[in-house]
Every structure is written in C-alpha cells, then in structure tokens.
PDB file of C-alpha atoms in Angstrom:
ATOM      1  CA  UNK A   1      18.868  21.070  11.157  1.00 76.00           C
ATOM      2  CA  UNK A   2      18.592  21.055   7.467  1.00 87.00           C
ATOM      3  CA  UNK A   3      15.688  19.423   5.971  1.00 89.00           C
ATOM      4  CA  UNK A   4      16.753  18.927   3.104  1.00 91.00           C
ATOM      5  CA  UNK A   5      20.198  17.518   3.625  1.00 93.00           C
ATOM      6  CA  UNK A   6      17.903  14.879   5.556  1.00 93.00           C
ATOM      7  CA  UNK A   7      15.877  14.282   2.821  1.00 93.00           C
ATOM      8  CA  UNK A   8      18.384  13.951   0.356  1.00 94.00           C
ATOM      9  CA  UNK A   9      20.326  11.554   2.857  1.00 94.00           C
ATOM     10  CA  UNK A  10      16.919   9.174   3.064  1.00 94.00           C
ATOM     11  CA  UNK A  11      16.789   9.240  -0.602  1.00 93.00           C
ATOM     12  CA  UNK A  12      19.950   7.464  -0.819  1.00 93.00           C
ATOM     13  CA  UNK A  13      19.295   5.457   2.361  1.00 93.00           C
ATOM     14  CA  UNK A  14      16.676   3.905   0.182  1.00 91.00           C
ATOM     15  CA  UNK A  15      17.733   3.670  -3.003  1.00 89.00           C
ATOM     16  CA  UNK A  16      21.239   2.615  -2.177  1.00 89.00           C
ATOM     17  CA  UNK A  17      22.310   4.946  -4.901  1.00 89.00           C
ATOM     18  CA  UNK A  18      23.427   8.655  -5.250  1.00 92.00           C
ATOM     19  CA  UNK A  19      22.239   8.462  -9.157  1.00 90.00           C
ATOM     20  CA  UNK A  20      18.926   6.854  -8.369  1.00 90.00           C
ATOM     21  CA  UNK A  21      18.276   9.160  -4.914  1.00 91.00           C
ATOM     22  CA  UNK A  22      18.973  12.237  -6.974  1.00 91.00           C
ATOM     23  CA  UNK A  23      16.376  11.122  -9.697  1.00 91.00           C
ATOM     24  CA  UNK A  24      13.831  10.337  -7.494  1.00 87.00           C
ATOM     25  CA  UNK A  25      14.332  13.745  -5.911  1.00 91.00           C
ATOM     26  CA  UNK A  26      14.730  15.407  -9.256  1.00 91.00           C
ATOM     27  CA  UNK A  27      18.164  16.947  -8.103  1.00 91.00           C
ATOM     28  CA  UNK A  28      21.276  16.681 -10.002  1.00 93.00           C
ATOM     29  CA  UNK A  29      23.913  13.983  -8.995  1.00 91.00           C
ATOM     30  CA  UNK A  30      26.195  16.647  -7.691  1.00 92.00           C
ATOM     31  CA  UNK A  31      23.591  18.960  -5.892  1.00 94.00           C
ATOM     32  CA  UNK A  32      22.400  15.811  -4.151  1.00 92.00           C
ATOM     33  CA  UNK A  33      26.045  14.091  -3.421  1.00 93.00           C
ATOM     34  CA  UNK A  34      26.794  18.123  -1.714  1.00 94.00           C
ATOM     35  CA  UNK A  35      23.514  17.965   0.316  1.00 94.00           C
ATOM     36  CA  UNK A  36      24.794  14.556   1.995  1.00 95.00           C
ATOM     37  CA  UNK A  37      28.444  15.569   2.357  1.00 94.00           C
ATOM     38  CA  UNK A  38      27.128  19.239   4.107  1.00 94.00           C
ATOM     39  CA  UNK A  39      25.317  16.797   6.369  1.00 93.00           C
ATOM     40  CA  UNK A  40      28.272  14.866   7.318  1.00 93.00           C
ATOM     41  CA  UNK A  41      30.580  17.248   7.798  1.00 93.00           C
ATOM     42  CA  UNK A  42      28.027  19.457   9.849  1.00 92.00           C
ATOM     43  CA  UNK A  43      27.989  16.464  12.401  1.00 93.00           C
ATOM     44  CA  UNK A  44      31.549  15.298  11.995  1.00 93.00           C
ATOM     45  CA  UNK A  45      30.068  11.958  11.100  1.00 94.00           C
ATOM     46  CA  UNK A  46      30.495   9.475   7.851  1.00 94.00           C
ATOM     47  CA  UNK A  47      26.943   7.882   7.053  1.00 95.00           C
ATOM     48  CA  UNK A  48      27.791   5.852   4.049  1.00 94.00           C
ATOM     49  CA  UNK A  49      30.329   3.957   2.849  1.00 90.00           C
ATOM     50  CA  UNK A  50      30.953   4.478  -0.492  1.00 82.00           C
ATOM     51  CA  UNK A  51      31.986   2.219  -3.584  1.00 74.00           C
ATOM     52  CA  UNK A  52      31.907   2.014  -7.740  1.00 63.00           C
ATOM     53  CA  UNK A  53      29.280  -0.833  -7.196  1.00 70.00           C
ATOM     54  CA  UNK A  54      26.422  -0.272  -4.060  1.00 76.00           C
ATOM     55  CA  UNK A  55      26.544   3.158  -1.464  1.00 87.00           C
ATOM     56  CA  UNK A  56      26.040   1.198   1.879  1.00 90.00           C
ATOM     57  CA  UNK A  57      25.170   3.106   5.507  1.00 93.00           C
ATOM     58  CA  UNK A  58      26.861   3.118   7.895  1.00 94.00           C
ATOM     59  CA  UNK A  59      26.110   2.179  11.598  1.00 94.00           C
ATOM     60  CA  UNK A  60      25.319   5.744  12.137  1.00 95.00           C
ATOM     61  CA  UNK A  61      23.872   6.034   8.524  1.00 94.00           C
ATOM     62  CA  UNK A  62      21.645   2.682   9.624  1.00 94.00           C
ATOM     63  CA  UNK A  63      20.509   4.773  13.304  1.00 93.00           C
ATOM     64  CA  UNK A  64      19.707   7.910  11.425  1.00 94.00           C
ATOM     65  CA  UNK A  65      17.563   6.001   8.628  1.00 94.00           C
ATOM     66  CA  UNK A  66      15.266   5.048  11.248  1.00 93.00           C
ATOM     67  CA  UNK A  67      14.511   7.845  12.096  1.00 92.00           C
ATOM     68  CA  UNK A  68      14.308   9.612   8.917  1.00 93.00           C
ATOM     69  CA  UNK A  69      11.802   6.706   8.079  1.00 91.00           C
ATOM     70  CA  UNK A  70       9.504   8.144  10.791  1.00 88.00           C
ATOM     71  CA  UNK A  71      10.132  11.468   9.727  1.00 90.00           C
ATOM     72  CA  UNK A  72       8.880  10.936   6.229  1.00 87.00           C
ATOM     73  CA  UNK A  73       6.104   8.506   7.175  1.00 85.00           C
ATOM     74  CA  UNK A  74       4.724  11.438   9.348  1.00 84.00           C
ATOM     75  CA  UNK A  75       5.244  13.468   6.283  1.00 83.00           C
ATOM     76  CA  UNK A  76       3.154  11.410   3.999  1.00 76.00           C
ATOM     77  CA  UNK A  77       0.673  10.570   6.321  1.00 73.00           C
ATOM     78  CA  UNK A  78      -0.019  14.437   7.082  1.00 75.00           C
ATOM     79  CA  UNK A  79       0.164  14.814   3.238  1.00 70.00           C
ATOM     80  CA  UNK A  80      -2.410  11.685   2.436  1.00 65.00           C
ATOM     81  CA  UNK A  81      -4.490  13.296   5.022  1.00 62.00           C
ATOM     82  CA  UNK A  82      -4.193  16.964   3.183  1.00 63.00           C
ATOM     83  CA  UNK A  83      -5.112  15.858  -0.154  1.00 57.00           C
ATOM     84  CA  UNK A  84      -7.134  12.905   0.149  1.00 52.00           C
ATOM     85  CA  UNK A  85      -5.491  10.209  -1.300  1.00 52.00           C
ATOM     86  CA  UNK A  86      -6.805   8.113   1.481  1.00 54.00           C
ATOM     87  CA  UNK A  87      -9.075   6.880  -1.240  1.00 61.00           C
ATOM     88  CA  UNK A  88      -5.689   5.316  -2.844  1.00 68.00           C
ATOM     89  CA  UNK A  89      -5.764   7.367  -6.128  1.00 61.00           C
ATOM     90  CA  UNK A  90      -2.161   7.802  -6.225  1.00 68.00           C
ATOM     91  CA  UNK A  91       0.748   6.336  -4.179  1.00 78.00           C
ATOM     92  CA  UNK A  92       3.809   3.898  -4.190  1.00 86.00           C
ATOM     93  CA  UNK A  93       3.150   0.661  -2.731  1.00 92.00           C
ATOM     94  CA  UNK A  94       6.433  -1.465  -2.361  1.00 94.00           C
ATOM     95  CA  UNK A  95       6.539  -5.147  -1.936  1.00 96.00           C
ATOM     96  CA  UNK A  96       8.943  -8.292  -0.865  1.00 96.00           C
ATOM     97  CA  UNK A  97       7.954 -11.577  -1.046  1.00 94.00           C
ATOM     98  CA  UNK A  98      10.162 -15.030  -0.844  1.00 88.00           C
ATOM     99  CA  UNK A  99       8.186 -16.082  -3.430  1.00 86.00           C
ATOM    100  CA  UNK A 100       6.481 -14.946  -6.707  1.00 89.00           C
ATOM    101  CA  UNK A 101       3.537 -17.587  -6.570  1.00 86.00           C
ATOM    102  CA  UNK A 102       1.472 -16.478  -3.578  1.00 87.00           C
ATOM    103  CA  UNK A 103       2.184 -12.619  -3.989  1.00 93.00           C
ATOM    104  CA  UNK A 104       1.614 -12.475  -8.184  1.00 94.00           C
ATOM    105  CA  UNK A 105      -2.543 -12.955  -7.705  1.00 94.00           C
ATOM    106  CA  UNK A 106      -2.600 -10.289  -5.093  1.00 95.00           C
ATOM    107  CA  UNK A 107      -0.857  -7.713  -6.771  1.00 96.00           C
ATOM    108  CA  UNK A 108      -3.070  -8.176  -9.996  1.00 96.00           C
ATOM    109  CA  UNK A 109      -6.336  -8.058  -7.969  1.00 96.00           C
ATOM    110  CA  UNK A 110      -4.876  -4.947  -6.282  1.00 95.00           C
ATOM    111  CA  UNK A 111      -3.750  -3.281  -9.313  1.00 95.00           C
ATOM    112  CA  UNK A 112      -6.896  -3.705 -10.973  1.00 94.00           C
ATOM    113  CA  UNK A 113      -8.772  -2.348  -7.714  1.00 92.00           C
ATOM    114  CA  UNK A 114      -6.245   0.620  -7.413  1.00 91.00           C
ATOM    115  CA  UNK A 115      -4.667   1.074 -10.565  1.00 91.00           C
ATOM    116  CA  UNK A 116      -3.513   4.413  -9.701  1.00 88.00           C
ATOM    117  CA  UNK A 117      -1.380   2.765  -7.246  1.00 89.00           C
ATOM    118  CA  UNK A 118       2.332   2.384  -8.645  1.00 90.00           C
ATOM    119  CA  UNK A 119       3.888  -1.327  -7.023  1.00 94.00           C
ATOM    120  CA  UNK A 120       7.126  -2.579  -7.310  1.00 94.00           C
ATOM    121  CA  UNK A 121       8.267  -5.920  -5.970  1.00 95.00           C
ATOM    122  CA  UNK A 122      11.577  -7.171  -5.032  1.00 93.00           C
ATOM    123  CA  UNK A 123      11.492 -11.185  -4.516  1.00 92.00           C
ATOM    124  CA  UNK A 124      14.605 -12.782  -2.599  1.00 88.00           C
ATOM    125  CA  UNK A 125      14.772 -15.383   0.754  1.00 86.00           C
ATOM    126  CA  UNK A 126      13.381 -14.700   3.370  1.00 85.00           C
ATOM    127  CA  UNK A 127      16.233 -13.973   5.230  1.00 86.00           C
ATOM    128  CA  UNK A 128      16.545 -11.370   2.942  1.00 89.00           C
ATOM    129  CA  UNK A 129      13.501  -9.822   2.488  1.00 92.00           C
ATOM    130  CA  UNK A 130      12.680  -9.253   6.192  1.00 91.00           C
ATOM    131  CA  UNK A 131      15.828  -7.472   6.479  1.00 90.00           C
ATOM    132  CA  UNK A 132      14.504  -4.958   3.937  1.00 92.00           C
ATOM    133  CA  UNK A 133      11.787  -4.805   5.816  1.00 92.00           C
ATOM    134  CA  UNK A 134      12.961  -3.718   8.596  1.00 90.00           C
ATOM    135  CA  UNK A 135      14.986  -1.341   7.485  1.00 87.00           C
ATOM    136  CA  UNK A 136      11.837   0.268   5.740  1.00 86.00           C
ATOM    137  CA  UNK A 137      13.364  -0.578   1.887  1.00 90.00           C
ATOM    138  CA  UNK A 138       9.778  -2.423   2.152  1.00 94.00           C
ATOM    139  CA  UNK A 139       6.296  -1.540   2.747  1.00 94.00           C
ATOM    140  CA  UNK A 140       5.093  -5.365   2.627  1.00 96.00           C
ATOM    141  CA  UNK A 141       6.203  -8.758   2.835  1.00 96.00           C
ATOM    142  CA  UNK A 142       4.919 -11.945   2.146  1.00 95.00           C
ATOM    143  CA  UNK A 143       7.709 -14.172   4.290  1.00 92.00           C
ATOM    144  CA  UNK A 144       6.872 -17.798   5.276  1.00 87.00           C
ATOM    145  CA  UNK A 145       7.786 -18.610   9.064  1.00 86.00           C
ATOM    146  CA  UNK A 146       8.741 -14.874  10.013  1.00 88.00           C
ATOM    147  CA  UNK A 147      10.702 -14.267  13.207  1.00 86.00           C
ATOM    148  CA  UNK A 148       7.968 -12.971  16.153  1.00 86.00           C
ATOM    149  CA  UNK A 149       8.937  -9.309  16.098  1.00 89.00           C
ATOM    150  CA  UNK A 150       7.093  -6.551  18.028  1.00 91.00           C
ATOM    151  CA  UNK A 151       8.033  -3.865  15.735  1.00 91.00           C
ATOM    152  CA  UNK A 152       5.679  -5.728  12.888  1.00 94.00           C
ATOM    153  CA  UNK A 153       2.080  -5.883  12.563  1.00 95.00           C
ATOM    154  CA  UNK A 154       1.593 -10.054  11.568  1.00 95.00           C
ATOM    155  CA  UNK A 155      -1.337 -11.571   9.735  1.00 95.00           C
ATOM    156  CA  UNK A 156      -0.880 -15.287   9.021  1.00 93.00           C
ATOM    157  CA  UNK A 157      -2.269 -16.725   5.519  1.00 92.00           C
ATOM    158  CA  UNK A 158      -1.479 -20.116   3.989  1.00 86.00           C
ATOM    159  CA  UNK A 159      -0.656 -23.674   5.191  1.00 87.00           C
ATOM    160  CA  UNK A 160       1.740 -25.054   2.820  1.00 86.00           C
ATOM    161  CA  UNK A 161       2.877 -28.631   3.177  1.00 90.00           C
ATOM    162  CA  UNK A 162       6.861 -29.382   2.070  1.00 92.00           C
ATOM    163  CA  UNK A 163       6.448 -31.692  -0.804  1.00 94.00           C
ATOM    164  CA  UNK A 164       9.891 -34.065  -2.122  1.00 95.00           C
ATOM    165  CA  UNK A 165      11.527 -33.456  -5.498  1.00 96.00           C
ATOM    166  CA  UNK A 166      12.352 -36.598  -6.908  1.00 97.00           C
ATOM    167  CA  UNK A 167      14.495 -37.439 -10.403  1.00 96.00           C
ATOM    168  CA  UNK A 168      11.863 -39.148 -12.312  1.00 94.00           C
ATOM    169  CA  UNK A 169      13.745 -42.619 -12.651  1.00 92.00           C
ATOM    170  CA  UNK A 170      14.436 -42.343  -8.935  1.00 95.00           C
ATOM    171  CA  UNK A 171      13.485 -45.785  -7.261  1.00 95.00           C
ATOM    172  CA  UNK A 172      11.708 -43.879  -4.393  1.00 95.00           C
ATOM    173  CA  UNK A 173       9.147 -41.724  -7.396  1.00 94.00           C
ATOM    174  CA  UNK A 174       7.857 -45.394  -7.398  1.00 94.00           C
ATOM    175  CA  UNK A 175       5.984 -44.564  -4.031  1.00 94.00           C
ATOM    176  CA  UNK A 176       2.870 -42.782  -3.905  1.00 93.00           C
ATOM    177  CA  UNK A 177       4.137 -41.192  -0.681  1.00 93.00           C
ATOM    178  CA  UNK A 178       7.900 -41.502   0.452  1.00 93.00           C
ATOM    179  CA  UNK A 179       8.674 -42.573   4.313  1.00 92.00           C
ATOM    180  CA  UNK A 180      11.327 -39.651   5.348  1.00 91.00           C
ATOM    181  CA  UNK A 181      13.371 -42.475   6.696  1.00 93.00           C
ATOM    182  CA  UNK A 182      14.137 -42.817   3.024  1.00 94.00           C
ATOM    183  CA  UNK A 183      15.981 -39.906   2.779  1.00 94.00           C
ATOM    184  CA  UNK A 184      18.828 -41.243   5.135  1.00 95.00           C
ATOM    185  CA  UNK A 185      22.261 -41.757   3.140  1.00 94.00           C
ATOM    186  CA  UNK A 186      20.440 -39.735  -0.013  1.00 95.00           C
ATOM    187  CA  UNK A 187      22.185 -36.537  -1.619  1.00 96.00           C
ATOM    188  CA  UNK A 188      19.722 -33.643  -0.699  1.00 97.00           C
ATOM    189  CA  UNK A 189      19.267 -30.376  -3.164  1.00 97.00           C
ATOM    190  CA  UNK A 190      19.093 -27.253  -0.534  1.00 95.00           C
ATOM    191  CA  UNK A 191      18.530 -23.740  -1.008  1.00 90.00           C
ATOM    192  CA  UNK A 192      20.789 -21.234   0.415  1.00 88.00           C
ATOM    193  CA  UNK A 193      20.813 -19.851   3.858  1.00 87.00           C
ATOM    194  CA  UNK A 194      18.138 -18.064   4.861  1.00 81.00           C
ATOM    195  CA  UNK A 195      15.462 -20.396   3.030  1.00 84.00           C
ATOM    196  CA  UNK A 196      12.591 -21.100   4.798  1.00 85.00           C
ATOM    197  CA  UNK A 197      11.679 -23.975   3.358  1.00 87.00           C
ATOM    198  CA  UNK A 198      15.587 -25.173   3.952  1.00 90.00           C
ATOM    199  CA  UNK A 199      14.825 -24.396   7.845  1.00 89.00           C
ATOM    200  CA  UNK A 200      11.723 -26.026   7.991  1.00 89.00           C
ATOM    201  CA  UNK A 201      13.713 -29.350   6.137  1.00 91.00           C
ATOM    202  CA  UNK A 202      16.354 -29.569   8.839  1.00 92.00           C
ATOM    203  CA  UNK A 203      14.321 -29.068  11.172  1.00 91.00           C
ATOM    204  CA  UNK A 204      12.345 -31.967  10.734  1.00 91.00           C
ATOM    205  CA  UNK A 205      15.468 -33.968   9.741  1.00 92.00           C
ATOM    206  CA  UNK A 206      17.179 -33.125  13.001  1.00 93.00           C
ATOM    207  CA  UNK A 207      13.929 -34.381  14.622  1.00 90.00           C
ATOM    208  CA  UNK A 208      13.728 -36.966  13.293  1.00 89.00           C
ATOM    209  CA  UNK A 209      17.333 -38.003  13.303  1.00 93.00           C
ATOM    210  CA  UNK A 210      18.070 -38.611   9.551  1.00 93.00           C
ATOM    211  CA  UNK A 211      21.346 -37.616   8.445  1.00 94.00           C
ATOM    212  CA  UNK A 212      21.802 -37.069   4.465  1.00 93.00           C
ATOM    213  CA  UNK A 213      24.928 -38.213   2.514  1.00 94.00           C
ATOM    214  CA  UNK A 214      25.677 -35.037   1.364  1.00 94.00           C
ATOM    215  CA  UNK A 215      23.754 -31.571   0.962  1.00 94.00           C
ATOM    216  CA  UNK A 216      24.519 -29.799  -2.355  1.00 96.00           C
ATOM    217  CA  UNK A 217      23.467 -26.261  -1.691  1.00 95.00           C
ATOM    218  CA  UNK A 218      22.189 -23.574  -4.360  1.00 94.00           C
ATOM    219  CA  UNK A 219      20.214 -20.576  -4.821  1.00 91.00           C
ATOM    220  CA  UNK A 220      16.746 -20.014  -5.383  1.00 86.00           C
ATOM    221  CA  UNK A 221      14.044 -22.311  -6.328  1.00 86.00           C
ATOM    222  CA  UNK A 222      14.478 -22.748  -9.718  1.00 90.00           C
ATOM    223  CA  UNK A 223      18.249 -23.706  -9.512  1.00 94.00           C
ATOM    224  CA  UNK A 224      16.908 -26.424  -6.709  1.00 94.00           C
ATOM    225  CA  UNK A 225      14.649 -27.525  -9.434  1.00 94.00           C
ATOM    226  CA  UNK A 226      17.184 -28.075 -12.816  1.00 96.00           C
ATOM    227  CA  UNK A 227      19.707 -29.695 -10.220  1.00 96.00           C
ATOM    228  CA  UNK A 228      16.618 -32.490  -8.846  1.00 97.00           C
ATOM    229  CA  UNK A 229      15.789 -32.587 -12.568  1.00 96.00           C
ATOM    230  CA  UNK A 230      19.589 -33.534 -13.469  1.00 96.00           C
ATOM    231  CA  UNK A 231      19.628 -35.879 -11.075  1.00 96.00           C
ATOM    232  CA  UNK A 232      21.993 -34.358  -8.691  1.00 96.00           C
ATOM    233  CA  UNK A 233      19.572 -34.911  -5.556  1.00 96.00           C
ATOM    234  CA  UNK A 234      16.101 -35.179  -3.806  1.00 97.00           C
ATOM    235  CA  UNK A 235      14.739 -31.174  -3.397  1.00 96.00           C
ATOM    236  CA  UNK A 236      11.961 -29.732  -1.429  1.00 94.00           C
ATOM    237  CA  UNK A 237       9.447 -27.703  -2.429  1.00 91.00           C
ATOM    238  CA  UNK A 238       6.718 -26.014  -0.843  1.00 88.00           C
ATOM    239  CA  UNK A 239       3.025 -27.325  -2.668  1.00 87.00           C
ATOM    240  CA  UNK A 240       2.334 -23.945  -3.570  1.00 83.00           C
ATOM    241  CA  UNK A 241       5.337 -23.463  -5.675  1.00 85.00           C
ATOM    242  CA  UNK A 242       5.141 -26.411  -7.462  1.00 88.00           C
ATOM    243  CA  UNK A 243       5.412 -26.231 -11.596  1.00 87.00           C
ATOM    244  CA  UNK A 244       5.228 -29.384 -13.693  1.00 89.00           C
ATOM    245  CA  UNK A 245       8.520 -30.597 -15.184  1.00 93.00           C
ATOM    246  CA  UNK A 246       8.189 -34.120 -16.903  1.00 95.00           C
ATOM    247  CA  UNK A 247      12.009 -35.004 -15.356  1.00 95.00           C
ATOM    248  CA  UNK A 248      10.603 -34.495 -11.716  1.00 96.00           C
ATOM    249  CA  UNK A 249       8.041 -36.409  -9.487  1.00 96.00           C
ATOM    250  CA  UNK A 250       6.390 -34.855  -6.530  1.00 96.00           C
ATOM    251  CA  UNK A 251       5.798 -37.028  -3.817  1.00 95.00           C
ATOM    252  CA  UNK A 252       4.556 -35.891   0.353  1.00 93.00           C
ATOM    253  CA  UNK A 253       6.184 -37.189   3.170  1.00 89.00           C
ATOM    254  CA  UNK A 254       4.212 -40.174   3.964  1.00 80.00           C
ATOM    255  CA  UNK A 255       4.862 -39.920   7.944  1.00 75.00           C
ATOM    256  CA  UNK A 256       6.312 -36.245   8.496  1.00 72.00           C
ATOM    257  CA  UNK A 257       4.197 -33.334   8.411  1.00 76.00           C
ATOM    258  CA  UNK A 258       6.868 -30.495   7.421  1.00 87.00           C
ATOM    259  CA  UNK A 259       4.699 -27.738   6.433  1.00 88.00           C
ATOM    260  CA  UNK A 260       6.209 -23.503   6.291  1.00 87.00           C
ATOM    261  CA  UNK A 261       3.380 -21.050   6.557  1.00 89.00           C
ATOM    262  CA  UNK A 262       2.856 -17.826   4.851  1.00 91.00           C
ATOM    263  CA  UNK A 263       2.321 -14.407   6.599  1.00 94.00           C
ATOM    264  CA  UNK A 264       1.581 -11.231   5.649  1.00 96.00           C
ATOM    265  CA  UNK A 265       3.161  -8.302   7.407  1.00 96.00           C
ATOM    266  CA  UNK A 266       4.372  -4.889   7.563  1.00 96.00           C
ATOM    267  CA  UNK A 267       5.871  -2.049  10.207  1.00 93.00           C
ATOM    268  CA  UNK A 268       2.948  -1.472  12.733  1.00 90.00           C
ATOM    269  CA  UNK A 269       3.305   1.904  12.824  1.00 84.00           C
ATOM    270  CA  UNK A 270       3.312   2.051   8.691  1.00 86.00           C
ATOM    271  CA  UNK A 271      -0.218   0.115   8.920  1.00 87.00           C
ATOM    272  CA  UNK A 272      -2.292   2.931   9.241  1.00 82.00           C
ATOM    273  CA  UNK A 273      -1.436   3.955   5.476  1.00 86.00           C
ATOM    274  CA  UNK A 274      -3.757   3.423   2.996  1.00 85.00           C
ATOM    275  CA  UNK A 275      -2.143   1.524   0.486  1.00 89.00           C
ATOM    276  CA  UNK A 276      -0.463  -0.479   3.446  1.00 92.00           C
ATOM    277  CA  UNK A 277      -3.549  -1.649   5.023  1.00 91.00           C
ATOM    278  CA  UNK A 278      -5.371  -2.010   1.844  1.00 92.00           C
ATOM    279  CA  UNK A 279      -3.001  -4.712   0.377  1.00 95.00           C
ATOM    280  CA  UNK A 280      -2.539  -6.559   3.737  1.00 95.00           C
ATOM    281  CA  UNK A 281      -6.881  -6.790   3.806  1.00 94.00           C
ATOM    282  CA  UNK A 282      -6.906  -8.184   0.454  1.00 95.00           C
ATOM    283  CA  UNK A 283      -4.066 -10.842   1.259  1.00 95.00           C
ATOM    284  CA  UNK A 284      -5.995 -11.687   4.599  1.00 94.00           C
ATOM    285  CA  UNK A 285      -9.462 -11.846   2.600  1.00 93.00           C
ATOM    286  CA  UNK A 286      -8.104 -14.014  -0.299  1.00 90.00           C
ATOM    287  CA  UNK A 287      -6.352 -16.244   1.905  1.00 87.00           C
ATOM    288  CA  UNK A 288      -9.661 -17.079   3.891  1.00 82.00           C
ATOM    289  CA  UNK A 289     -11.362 -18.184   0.153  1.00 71.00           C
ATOM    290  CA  UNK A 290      -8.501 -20.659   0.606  1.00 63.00           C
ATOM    291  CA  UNK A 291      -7.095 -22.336   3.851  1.00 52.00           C
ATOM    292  CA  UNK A 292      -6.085 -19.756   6.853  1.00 45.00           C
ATOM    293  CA  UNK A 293      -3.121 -20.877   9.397  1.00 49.00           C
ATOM    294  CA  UNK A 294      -5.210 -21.718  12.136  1.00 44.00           C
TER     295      UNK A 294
END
C-alpha cells in the first residue's frame, strides 16, 4: 500500500478540499488530485464525491478516514516522542466549541502559556461540532449536554442556568422572575436544530406541558437575539452568553430549573497528546475557580 496516496487522501479527508489538502502537504493541486485518483482506482473504489463547492467522502471515504486518523495519530505521537515536543513548543491544536464565550478565555490563557502552539477554532451547534469531532476534523470541543459516547474521553465544566429573552416593553419584563406557565400561548424565538439550549427548552416545556403559539426558528445566537430585540418573540439564552442590549430584559424562570451544562472533551485515544491533554487540564482547572457540574 502506498503511503503516500494515503496521506494525500487524509489531507483532503480533513480539509474537505483538494486546493487546501495539497497546500498543507506542499504538493501541487494536480500531483495531489493523481495521488487520490491512483488510490481509487488501485482499489476499484470512489472515496469522495466531488463538486465546484465542498469534496465530501464517501461511505468508504468516511471508513477509511478512520483509520487513516489512527494512522497519523500514531505517526505524530512517535514523532512528538522523537523530537520532544512533548514540552508543547510547536504543534496544531484544533478546537470546536458551540459557543465563543466559555472557550475565548481558555484559548488566550493557553496561547499565552504555549504560544508556540498554532489553534484554530471552528464555532457552530452542537449538533454540529460533535460531528466534527468524531470524525477527527477536531481535536477539542467545548459542547454543552454531549451525547454519552465511549469513544470520547468527558470532563464536565460549567452549570449554566437557561435565562428568558424578553422585548423590553414586554408585560412579563415587569417580573423580577417569570412563572414558565407564562410562556403558554407566547411566540417563542428558537435556535435551529441541533441547539442545545433549544433541547434543553423543550424539554422542560414538554414537562411541563406548556405549548407555545408559535415557534419562529433561526440560526445562531445572535439572530435569536435581534429577533427577541424586534419583538418577534420570548428567546432563551444560556447565563453565560448573555450580552447587554438596552431592547432586551433577562429574566430566570421563577419555578423551572432548565439549566445545559458545559463539557470538555476529546477522542480518548487522542488524549494522550500533549497539546490535547494540556488544553482539556486548563479547561478542567479554570472551571473549578468557578462552579464544576457536580
């Protein structure tokens, strides 16, 4: 088996892209487009499916990936091994979170503890971001809620109570604390499928038997909040995302305790690398300054 068709196959397994696989690998477009098409026709198989816009895998692309991902991770764990960069003083750390507020302070007290240490993060719902995890786009996540999942090391964090977004001329902002009975018959501003928080919400409104008017869905939390601030609906929020925005009011639940809580995690059998296990000590360390999920 050729190595390097492999390798130039997990290249593009990763980057979803021929152009971006081939500069990561430092190959031209065409030398690296030849290395994946050898492979396929080798094996009389078709591991991507190919389009102007995105190059997706395949089911077989998807099987092989997996694979290849332990493969490599072997690779670079022989390699940090080899030439010492166990002490982190070089190294790609990739990150997915569902939310920019609780990852932001851990990636600048790890950058300025490793700054050697290139990160990139990708920020979508959590729906979304575990998927990348799991099919190793990711190194670590910050997910609230995550599935339990024996292929993941988990390593829970913050407590974060569902607060209400309320226009501020709303009748119910005149409550220090709204009764969730009160949100029978309202309009309710949802996120998209795949939310968290949006799970968490109808869970607790199936629970407790309250059944909206109408749910206007969009996407992403700062959609949820210009819609709630245009007075299209009542939103939720988690109390760690909150911003100030003179057209909303932030109220709790006065009598429901909806609450998502954040974890940190990552592949178990990626832990063991440096820059892995470094980041996920850090999040468990600065989360015990604050409130851990008991």
């Amino acid at each position: 088996m050729n190595l390097m068709q492999l390798r130039a196959f997990h290249a593009v397994a990763t980057q979803s892209s021929f152009t971006l696989a081939a500069r990561t690998l430092g190959l031209t477009q065409p030398t690296l487009s030849q290395s994946v098409k050898a492979l396929e026709e080798r094996y009389g198989v078709l591991l991507f499916e190919r389009s102007s816009r995105k190059v997706q895998p395949t089911e077989m692309g998807r099987r092989l990936f997996r694979l290849t991902t332990r493969l490599f991770d072997t690779e670079q764990e022989a390699a940090t091994l080899l030439e010492g960069s166990a002490q982190l003083a070089q190294g790609l750390l990739q990150l997915g979170a569902d939310s920019p507020y609780y990852v932001m302070p851990l990636i600048a007290e790890f950058d300025r503890r490793h700054p050697q240490v290139e990160i990139r993060l990708s920020i979508g719902n959590a729906g979304a971001v575990l998927e990348d995890l799991s099919e190793a786009r990711l190194d670590v996540a910050l997910l609230s809620n995550p599935p339990v999942d024996p292929r993941f090391h988990i390593a829970p964090l913050y407590r974060d109570p569902v607060r209400l977004m309320l226009p501020a001329g709303d009748a119910l902002a005149a409550l220090d604390a709204v009764p969730a009975a009160a949100l029978a018959g309202r309009r309710l501003v949802m996120r998209e499928t795949g939310s968290m928080t949006r799970r968490t919400v109808e869970r607790g409104l199936a629970e407790a038997e309250i059944v909206p008017a109408a749910v206007f869905e969009v996407t992403g939390r700062e959609a949820v909040q210009e819609a709630v601030g245009h007075g299209l609906g009542i939103g939720f929020i988690s109390e760690g995302e909150i911003r100030p925005d003179p057209r909303i009011a932030i109220r709790p639940l006065g009598d429901r305790g909806w609450q998502t809580d954040e974890y940190v995690l990552c592949h178990r059998d990626r832990r063991r690398f440096p820059a892995i296990r470094a980041f996920i000590e850090l999040a468990v360390a600065a989360a015990a300054d604050v409130q851990v999920i008991g």
